[in-house]
């Protein structure tokens, strides 16, 4: 049976029933008091699950390995076909390269020959050009000499006008001048001929250079192409052939391994073998996890199911329990106590979770109280500083207001003085112009004008001082307003902290501490009750089990176990969320 098909509850129940039938009173009693998974049952289940897990792993191997081998065989066939096609393509490409290589080599030789011939032609033309330029220089020198002779002649000189296409000679009667003119005409014709030959030679050199450069560029391209083809022929294609040969040999080796006994899976390529190994590891890990999950479930179910099945066995006659009546009664009594013990254990876990939650809540409240206390201390520290700052700003503002008011009076008086000086200056100037008085009085208008200028300057300076004071007063008032607003918020926050928040937190902390103490006491009582119950179960034996039953009161028979005190409703409402105590 595969692990995925195992119903672990049925398996645990079956193994427990077997253990009950095969165990005597002492062993069954031991199982009850141990409160642990039944070792014989767990060992049997563990062995069974291990066997099934190994069987599943083997089945998985029997499935994935043949599939991997078949996939490798198909891959080898496809690879062989691909290599065959690649070999045919490379052979055709190599033949094409060889043919093109020979053609380009011949073309390269022809271009080299042409370049050599062009270079020779250019050199010959350059030499010719040099000789023509030397001759032209000599002709120019001769023409210059004739011109000088003509200028120094005792007879009127001829006027020779030379142009590019026409030379006009004005002959004179003097025979020497006639000879000079003939020589000059000859030189001019020679000059034209040389100029034409130089231009033609330059054109030939330019044309030959253009053809040579074009041939060199074509030669360079052919050489680069030849290098590329040579690399393909001598390196790339042989390397690809070597790779195909290696792959072919590997396929032959895998095929030989496939035909023989192959425990090491040599028929798989390293890549496919690694992929198969990883796949096997993943599937094997899943099976191991499934086995662990089933085993954990079996461990969890073992003891509770043992209690249930033992109770059923003690009540039924179909079980072949080999024990006396007293032993059965003792087992029933111990069984009842242990069932009650398990219920009390669940209740203990609830109490522990509630206690953990209460302690966590208490820690959070204490931390919040600490933070708010620090905040209140911060308010107490910063408040006097703000008050002092406001007092200083108020004093500074009062002083600035006095200075601003005084500056206003100074500005007003200065403006009046400037107006008075200007008016008096104008009036005195008019009177002086209309009256005949001493020249000393001409200084009076200037004095009044100077008074007006000085007064106006003072008024402007005082005006700017007053404006600066007014701006500073406005800034101080705004800062005072901001500080007062911050103080109000600070006072409100401090009031809330000291009167509402901190007292409430302290009250909650006190309540939580009391609640935690109550839960701790309840847990202690629960654990004491469980300890007493377990001790009582340990003291039950087949010798005193019967008398214990018949001599106890009816109430004790119905519930012979001490129960833990009930939790308060407030505590029971606490949702468990934290770890064990």
mmCIF file with all atom_site columns, C-alpha atoms in Angstrom, residues 354-370 505 507-517:
data_model
loop_
_atom_site.group_PDB
_atom_site.id
_atom_site.type_symbol
_atom_site.label_atom_id
_atom_site.label_alt_id
_atom_site.label_comp_id
_atom_site.label_asym_id
_atom_site.label_entity_id
_atom_site.label_seq_id
_atom_site.pdbx_PDB_ins_code
_atom_site.Cartn_x
_atom_site.Cartn_y
_atom_site.Cartn_z
_atom_site.occupancy
_atom_site.B_iso_or_equiv
_atom_site.pdbx_formal_charge
_atom_site.auth_seq_id
_atom_site.auth_comp_id
_atom_site.auth_asym_id
_atom_site.auth_atom_id
_atom_site.pdbx_PDB_model_num
ATOM 1  C CA . UNK A 1 354 ? -4.242 32.630 29.222 1.00 0.00 ? 354 UNK A CA 1
ATOM 2  C CA . UNK A 1 355 ? -1.355 33.297 31.590 1.00 0.00 ? 355 UNK A CA 1
ATOM 3  C CA . UNK A 1 356 ? 1.039  33.904 28.700 1.00 0.00 ? 356 UNK A CA 1
ATOM 4  C CA . UNK A 1 357 ? -1.412 36.306 27.106 1.00 0.00 ? 357 UNK A CA 1
ATOM 5  C CA . UNK A 1 358 ? -1.889 38.139 30.407 1.00 0.00 ? 358 UNK A CA 1
ATOM 6  C CA . UNK A 1 359 ? 1.856  38.453 30.918 1.00 0.00 ? 359 UNK A CA 1
ATOM 7  C CA . UNK A 1 360 ? 2.316  39.740 27.392 1.00 0.00 ? 360 UNK A CA 1
ATOM 8  C CA . UNK A 1 361 ? -0.442 42.285 27.938 1.00 0.00 ? 361 UNK A CA 1
ATOM 9  C CA . UNK A 1 362 ? 1.172  43.288 31.237 1.00 0.00 ? 362 UNK A CA 1
ATOM 10 C CA . UNK A 1 363 ? 4.535  43.805 29.538 1.00 0.00 ? 363 UNK A CA 1
ATOM 11 C CA . UNK A 1 364 ? 2.909  45.984 26.855 1.00 0.00 ? 364 UNK A CA 1
ATOM 12 C CA . UNK A 1 365 ? 1.126  48.082 29.497 1.00 0.00 ? 365 UNK A CA 1
ATOM 13 C CA . UNK A 1 366 ? 4.336  48.537 31.482 1.00 0.00 ? 366 UNK A CA 1
ATOM 14 C CA . UNK A 1 367 ? 6.203  49.595 28.368 1.00 0.00 ? 367 UNK A CA 1
ATOM 15 C CA . UNK A 1 368 ? 3.443  52.058 27.461 1.00 0.00 ? 368 UNK A CA 1
ATOM 16 C CA . UNK A 1 369 ? 3.518  53.451 31.018 1.00 0.00 ? 369 UNK A CA 1
ATOM 17 C CA . UNK A 1 370 ? 7.276  53.923 30.770 1.00 0.00 ? 370 UNK A CA 1
ATOM 18 C CA . UNK A 1 505 ? -2.379 52.590 32.770 1.00 0.00 ? 505 UNK A CA 1
ATOM 19 C CA . UNK A 1 507 ? -4.904 50.837 37.140 1.00 0.00 ? 507 UNK A CA 1
ATOM 20 C CA . UNK A 1 508 ? -4.794 48.452 34.156 1.00 0.00 ? 508 UNK A CA 1
ATOM 21 C CA . UNK A 1 509 ? -1.350 47.241 35.211 1.00 0.00 ? 509 UNK A CA 1
ATOM 22 C CA . UNK A 1 510 ? -2.602 46.618 38.729 1.00 0.00 ? 510 UNK A CA 1
ATOM 23 C CA . UNK A 1 511 ? -5.634 44.746 37.415 1.00 0.00 ? 511 UNK A CA 1
ATOM 24 C CA . UNK A 1 512 ? -3.483 42.740 35.012 1.00 0.00 ? 512 UNK A CA 1
ATOM 25 C CA . UNK A 1 513 ? -1.011 41.880 37.765 1.00 0.00 ? 513 UNK A CA 1
ATOM 26 C CA . UNK A 1 514 ? -3.869 40.718 39.976 1.00 0.00 ? 514 UNK A CA 1
ATOM 27 C CA . UNK A 1 515 ? -5.315 38.762 37.072 1.00 0.00 ? 515 UNK A CA 1
ATOM 28 C CA . UNK A 1 516 ? -1.912 37.211 36.368 1.00 0.00 ? 516 UNK A CA 1
ATOM 29 C CA . UNK A 1 517 ? -1.546 36.263 40.033 1.00 0.00 ? 517 UNK A CA 1
#
